[in-house]
PDB file of C-alpha atoms in Angstrom:
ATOM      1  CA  UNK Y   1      28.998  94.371 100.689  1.00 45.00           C
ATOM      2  CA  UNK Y   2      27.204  94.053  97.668  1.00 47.00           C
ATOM      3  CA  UNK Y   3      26.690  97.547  95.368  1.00 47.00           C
ATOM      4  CA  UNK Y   4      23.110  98.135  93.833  1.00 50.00           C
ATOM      5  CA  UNK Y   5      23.443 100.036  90.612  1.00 47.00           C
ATOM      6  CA  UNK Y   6      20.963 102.395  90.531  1.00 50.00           C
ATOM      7  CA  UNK Y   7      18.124 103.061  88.674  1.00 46.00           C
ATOM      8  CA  UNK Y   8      17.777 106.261  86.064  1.00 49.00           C
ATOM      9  CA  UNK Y   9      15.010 107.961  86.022  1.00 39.00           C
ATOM     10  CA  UNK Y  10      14.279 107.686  82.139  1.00 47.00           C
ATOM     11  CA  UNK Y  11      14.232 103.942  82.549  1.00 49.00           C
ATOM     12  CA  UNK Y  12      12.390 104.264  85.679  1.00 43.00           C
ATOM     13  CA  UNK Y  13       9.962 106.303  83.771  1.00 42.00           C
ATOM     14  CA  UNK Y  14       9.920 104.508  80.602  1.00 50.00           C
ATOM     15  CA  UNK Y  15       8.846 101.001  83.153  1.00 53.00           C
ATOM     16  CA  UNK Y  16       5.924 103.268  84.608  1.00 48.00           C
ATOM     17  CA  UNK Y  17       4.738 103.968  81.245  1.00 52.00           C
ATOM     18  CA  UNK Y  18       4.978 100.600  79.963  1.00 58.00           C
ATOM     19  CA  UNK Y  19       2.905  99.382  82.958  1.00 60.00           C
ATOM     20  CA  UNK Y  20       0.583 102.116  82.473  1.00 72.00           C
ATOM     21  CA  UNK Y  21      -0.406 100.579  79.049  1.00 75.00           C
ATOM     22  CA  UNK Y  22      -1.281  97.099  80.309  1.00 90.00           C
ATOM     23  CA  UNK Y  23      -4.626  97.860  82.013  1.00 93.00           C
ATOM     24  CA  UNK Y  24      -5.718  99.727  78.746  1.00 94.00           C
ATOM     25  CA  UNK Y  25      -4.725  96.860  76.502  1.00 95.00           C
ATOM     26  CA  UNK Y  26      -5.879  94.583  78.426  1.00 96.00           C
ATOM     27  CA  UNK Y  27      -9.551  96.097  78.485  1.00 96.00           C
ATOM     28  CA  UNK Y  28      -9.681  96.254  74.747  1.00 97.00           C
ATOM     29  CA  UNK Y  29      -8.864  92.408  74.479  1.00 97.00           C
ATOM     30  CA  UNK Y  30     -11.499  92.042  76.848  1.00 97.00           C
ATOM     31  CA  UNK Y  31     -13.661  94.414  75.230  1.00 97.00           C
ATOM     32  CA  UNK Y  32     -13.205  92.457  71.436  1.00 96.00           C
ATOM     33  CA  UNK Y  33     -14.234  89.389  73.662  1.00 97.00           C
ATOM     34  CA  UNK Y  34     -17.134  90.861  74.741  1.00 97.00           C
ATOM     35  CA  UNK Y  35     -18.400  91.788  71.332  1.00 96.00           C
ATOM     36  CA  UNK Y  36     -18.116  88.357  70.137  1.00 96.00           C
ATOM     37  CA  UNK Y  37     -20.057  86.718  73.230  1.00 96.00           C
ATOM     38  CA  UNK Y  38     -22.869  90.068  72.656  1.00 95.00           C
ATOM     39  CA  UNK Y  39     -22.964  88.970  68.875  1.00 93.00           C
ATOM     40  CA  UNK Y  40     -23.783  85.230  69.859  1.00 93.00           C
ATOM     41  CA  UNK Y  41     -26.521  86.233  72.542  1.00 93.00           C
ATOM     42  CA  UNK Y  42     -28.549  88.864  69.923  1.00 89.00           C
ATOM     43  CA  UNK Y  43     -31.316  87.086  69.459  1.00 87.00           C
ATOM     44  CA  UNK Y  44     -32.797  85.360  65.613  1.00 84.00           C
ATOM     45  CA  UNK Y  45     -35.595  86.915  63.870  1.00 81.00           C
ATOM     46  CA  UNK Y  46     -37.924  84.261  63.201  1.00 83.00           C
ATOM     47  CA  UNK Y  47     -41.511  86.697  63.056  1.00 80.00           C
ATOM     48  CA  UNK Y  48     -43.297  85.840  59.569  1.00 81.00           C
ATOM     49  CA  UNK Y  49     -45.586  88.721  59.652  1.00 85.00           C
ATOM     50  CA  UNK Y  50     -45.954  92.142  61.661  1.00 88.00           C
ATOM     51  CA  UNK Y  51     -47.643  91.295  64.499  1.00 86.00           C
ATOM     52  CA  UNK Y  52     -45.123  88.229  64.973  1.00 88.00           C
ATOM     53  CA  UNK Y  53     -42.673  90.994  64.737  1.00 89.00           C
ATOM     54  CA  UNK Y  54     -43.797  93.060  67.527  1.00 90.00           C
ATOM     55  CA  UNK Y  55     -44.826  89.797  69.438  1.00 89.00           C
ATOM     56  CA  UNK Y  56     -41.222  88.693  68.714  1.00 91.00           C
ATOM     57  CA  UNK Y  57     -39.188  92.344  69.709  1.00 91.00           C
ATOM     58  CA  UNK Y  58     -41.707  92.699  73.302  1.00 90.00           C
ATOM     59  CA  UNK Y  59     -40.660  88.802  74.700  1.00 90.00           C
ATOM     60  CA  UNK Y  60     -36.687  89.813  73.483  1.00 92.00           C
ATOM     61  CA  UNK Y  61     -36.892  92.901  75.212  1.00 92.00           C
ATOM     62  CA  UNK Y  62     -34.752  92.162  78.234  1.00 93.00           C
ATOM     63  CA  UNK Y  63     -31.980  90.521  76.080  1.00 94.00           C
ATOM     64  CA  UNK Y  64     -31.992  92.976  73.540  1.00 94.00           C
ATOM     65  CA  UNK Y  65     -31.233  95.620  76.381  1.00 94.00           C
ATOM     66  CA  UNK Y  66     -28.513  93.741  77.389  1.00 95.00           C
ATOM     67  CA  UNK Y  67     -26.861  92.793  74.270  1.00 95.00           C
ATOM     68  CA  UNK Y  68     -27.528  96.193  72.763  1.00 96.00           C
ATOM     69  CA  UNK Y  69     -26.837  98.173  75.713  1.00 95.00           C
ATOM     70  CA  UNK Y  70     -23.670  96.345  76.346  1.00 96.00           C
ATOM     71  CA  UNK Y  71     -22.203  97.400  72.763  1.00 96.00           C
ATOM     72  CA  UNK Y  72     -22.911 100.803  73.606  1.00 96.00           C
ATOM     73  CA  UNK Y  73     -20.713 100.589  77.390  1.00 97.00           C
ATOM     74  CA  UNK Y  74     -18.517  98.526  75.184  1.00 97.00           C
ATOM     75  CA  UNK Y  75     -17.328 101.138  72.561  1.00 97.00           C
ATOM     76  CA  UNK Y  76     -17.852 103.780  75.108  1.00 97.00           C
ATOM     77  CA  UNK Y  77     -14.688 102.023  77.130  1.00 97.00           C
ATOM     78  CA  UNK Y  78     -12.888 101.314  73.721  1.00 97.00           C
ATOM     79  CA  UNK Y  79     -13.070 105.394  73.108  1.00 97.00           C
ATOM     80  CA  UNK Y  80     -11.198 106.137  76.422  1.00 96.00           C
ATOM     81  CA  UNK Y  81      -8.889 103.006  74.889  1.00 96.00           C
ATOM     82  CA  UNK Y  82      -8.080 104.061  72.113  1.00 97.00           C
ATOM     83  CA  UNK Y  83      -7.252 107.324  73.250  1.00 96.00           C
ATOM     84  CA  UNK Y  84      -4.266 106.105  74.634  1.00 94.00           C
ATOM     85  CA  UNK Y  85      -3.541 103.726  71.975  1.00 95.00           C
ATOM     86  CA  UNK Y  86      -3.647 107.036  69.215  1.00 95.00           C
ATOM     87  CA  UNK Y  87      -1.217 109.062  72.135  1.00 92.00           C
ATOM     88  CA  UNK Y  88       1.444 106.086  71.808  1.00 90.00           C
ATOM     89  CA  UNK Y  89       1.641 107.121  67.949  1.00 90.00           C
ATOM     90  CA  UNK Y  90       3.118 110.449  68.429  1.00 85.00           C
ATOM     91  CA  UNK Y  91       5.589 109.830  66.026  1.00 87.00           C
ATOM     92  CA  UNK Y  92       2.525 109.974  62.948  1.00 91.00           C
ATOM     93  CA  UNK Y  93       0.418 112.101  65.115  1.00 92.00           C
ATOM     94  CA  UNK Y  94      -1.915 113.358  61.889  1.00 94.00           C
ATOM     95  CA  UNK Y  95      -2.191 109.411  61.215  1.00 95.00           C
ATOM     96  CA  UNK Y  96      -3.165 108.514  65.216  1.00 95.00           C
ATOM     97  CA  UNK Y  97      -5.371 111.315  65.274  1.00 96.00           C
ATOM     98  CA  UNK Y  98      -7.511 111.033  62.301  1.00 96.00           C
ATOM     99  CA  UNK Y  99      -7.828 107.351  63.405  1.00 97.00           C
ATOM    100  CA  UNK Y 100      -9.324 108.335  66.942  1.00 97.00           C
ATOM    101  CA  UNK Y 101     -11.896 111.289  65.472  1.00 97.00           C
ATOM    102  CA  UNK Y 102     -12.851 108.423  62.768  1.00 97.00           C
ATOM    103  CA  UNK Y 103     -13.154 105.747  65.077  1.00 98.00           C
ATOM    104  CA  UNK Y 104     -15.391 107.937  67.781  1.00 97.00           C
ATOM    105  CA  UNK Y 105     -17.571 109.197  65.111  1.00 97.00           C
ATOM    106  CA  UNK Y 106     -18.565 106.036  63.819  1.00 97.00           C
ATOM    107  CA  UNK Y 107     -18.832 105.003  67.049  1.00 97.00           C
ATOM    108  CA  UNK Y 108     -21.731 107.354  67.620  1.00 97.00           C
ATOM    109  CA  UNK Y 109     -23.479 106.788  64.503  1.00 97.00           C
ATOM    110  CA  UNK Y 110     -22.832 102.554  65.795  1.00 97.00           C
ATOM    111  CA  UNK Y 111     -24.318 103.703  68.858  1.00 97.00           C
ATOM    112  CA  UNK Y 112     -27.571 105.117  67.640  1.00 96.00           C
ATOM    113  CA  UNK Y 113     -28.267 102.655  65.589  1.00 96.00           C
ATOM    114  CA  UNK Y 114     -27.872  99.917  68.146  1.00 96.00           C
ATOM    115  CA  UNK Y 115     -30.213 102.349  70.731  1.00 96.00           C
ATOM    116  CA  UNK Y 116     -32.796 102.046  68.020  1.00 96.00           C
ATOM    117  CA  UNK Y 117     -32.439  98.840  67.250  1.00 94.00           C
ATOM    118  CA  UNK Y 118     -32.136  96.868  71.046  1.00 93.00           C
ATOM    119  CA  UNK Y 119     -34.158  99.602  73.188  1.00 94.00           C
ATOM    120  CA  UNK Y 120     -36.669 102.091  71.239  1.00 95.00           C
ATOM    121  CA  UNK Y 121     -38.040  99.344  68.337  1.00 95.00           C
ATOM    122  CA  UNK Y 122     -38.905  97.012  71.856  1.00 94.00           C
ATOM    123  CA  UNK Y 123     -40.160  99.631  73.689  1.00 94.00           C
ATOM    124  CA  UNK Y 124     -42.423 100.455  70.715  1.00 93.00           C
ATOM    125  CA  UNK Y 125     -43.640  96.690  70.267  1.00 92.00           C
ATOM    126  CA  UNK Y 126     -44.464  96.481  73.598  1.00 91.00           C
ATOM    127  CA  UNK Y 127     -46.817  99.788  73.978  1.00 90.00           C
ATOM    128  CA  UNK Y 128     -48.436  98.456  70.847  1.00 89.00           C
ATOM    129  CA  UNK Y 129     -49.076  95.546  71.780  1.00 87.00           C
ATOM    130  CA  UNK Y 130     -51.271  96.602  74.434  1.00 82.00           C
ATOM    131  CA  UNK Y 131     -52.841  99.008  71.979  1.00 81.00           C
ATOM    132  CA  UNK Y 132     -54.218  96.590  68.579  1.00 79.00           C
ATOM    133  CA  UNK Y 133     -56.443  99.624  66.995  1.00 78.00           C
ATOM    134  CA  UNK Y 134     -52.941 101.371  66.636  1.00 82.00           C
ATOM    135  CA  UNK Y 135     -51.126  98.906  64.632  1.00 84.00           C
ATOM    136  CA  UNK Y 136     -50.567 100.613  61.506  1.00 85.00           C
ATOM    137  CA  UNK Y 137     -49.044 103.209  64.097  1.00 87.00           C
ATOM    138  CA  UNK Y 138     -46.479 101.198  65.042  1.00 89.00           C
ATOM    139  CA  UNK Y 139     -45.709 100.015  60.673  1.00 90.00           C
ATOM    140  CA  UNK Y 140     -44.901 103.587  60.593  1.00 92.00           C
ATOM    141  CA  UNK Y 141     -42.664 103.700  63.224  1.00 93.00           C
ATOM    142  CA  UNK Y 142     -40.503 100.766  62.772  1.00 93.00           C
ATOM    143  CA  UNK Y 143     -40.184 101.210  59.219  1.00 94.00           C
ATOM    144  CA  UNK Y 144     -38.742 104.302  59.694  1.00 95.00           C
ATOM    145  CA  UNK Y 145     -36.773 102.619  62.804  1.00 95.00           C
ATOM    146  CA  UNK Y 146     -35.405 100.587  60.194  1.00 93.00           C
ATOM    147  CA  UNK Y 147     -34.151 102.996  57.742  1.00 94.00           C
ATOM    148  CA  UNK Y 148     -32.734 104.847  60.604  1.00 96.00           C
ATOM    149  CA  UNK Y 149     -30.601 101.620  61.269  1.00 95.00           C
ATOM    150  CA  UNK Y 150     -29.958 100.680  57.486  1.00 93.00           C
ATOM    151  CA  UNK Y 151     -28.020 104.306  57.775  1.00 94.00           C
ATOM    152  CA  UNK Y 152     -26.545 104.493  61.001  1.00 96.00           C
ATOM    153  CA  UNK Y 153     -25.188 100.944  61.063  1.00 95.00           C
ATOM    154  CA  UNK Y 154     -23.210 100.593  58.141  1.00 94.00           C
ATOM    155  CA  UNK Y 155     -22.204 104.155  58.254  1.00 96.00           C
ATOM    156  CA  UNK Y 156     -20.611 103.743  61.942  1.00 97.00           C
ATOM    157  CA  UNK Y 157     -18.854 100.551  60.984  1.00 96.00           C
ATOM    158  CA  UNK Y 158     -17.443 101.867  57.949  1.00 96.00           C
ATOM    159  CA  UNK Y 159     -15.911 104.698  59.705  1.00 97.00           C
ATOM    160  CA  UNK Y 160     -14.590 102.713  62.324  1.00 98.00           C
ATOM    161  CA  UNK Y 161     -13.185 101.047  60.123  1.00 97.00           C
ATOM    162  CA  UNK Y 162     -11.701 103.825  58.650  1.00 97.00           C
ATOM    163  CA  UNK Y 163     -10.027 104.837  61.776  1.00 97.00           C
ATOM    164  CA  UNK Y 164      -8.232 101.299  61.458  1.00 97.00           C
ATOM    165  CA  UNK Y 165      -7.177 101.803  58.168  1.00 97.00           C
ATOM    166  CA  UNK Y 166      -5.637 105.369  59.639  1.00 97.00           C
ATOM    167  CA  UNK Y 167      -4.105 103.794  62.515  1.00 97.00           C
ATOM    168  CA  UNK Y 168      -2.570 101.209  60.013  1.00 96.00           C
ATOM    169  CA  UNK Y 169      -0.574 103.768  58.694  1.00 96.00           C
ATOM    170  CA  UNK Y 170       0.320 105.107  61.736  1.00 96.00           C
ATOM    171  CA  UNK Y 171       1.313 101.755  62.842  1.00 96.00           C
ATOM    172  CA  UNK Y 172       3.584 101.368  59.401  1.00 95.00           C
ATOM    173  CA  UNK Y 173       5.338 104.973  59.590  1.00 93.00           C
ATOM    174  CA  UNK Y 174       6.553 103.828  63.325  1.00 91.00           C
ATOM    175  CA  UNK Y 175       8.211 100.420  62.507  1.00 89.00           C
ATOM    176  CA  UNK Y 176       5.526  98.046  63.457  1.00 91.00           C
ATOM    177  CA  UNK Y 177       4.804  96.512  59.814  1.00 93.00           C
ATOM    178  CA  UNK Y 178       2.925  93.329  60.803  1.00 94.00           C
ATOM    179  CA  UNK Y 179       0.211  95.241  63.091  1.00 95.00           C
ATOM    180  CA  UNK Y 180      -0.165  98.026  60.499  1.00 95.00           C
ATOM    181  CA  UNK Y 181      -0.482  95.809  57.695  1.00 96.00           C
ATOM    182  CA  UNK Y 182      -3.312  93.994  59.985  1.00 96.00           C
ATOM    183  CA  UNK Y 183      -4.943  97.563  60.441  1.00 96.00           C
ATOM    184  CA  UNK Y 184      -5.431  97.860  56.757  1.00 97.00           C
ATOM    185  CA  UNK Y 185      -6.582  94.852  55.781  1.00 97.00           C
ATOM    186  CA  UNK Y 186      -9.377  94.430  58.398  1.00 96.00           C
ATOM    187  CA  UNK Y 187     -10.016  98.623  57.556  1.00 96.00           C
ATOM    188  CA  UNK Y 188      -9.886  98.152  54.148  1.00 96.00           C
ATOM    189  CA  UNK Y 189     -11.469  94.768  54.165  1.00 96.00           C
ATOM    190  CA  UNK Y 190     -15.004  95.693  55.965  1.00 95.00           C
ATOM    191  CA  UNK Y 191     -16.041  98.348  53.787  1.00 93.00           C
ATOM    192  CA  UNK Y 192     -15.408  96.679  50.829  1.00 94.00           C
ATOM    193  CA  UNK Y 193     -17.956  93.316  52.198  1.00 93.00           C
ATOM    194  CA  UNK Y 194     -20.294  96.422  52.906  1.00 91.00           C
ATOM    195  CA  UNK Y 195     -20.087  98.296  49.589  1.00 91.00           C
ATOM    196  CA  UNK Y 196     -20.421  94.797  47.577  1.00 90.00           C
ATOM    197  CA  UNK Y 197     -23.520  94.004  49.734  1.00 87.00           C
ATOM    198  CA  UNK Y 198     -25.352  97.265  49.827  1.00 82.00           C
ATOM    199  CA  UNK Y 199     -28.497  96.997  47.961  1.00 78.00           C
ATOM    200  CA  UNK Y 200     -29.180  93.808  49.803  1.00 78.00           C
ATOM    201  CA  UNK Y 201     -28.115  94.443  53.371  1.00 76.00           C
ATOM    202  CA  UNK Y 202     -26.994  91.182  54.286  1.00 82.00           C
ATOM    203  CA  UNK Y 203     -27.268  91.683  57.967  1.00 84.00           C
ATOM    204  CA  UNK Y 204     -24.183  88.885  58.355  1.00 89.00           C
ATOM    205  CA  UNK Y 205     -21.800  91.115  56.478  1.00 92.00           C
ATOM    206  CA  UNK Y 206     -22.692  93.427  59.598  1.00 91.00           C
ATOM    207  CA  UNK Y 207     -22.221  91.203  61.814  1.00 92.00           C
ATOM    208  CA  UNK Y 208     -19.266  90.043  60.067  1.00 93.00           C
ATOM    209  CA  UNK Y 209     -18.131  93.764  60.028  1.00 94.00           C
ATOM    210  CA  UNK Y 210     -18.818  93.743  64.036  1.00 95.00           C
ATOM    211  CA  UNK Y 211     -16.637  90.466  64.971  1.00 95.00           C
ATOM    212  CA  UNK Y 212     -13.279  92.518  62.443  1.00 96.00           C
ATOM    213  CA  UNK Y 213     -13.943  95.550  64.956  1.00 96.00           C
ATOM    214  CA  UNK Y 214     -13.491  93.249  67.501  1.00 96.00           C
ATOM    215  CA  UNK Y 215     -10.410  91.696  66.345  1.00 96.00           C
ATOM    216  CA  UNK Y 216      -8.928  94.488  66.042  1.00 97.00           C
ATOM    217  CA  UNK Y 217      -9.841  95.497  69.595  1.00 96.00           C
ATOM    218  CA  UNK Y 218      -7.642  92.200  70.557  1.00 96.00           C
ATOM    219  CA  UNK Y 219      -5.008  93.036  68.058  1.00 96.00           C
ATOM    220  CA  UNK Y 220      -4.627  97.040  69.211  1.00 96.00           C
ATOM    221  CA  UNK Y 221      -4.683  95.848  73.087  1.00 95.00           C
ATOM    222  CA  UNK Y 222      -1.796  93.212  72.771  1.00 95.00           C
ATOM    223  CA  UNK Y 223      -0.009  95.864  71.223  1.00 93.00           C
ATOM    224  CA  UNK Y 224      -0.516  98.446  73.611  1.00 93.00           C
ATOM    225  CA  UNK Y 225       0.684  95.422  76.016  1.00 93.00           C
ATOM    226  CA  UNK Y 226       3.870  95.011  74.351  1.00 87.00           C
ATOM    227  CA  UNK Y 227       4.883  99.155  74.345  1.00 75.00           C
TER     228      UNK Y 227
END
């Protein structure tokens, strides 16, 4: 008769918790990949004046709702992600912690920019469309619309990026050298492009700055995968 050694209850505890982490890393691999197939589908601006402008942002109105929309679900999920990710690094808890309030801030500020930009500045182009006496109504409103986004948008993906840098060295005071050292460099990396770019605004470096967030969304998950 064959003898079954049995199981202690740390290691049966310490398999729950590993399996516990795989649906969360698993959604932020899935989330980076989402961000990359939302960046391809945002549609070109190709309006040469104003009016092609609002023309242009009332026919994308639909896709811009979707793409723009879906970033917002998207870092929504990555918050509750992260979460986790930040409670793994209780060993450099100020570290994990400062990298989830950084990340979720700039998240917010990402988020309101990307409201402005995919659903109000539509919404806008659309009601003045119908309305050609008002036009100079609408100038007003999507320059400022504009500025609103030249803010918000670099300012939420520079403290995101932040919160990587933070994790980094959370990541480096708990033994894992090759996924902290990945932290900083995409952290430190973004706001640099950013900063060098500033007075022009290159929208690419943004976008740019959007696909590293994502990456880092597949590099975080297959780390929460592995425990």
């Amino acid at each position: 008769m064959t003898m079954q050694t049995p199981v202690s209850m740390p290691d049966a505890a310490q398999r729950d918790g590993q399996a516990s982490l795989r649906l969360p890393g698993w959604i932020l691999i899935a989330s980076g990949i989402a961000m990359i197939v939302l960046l391809a589908m945002h549609p070109e601006d190709r309006a040469k004046d104003f009016t092609g402008v609002l023309h242009e942002e009332a026919a994308n109105r639909g896709i811009d709702a979707i793409v723009h929309g879906g970033f917002v679900l998207i870092l929504a999920i990555q918050m509750a992600c992260y979460a986790i990710f930040s409670l793994r690094l209780s060993r450099a808890v100020n570290a994990s912690i400062a990298g989830l309030v950084l990340f979720c801030f700039g998240a917010a500020l990402l988020s309101g920019s990307t409201l402005i930009d995919g659903l109000a500045l539509p919404a806008i182009a659309a009601k003045y469309l119908a309305a050609p006496a008002k036009i100079e109504s609408a100038r007003t409103l999507f320059v400022f619309g504009g500025t609103m986004i030249s803010i918000l948008m670099p300012l939420g993906i520079g403290l995101q990026s932040a919160g990587i840098v933070a994790w980094g060295i959370a990541l480096l005071r708990t033994g894992r050298r090759a996924v902290g050292l990945a932290g900083l460099v995409i952290g430190l990396a973004v706001p640099a492009a950013i900063i060098a770019t500033i007075s022009t605004m290159n929208p690419m470096v943004l976008m740019g700055g959007i696909a590293a967030l994502a990456l880092w969304g597949g590099i975080a998950g297959t780390t929460l995968i592995r425990g």
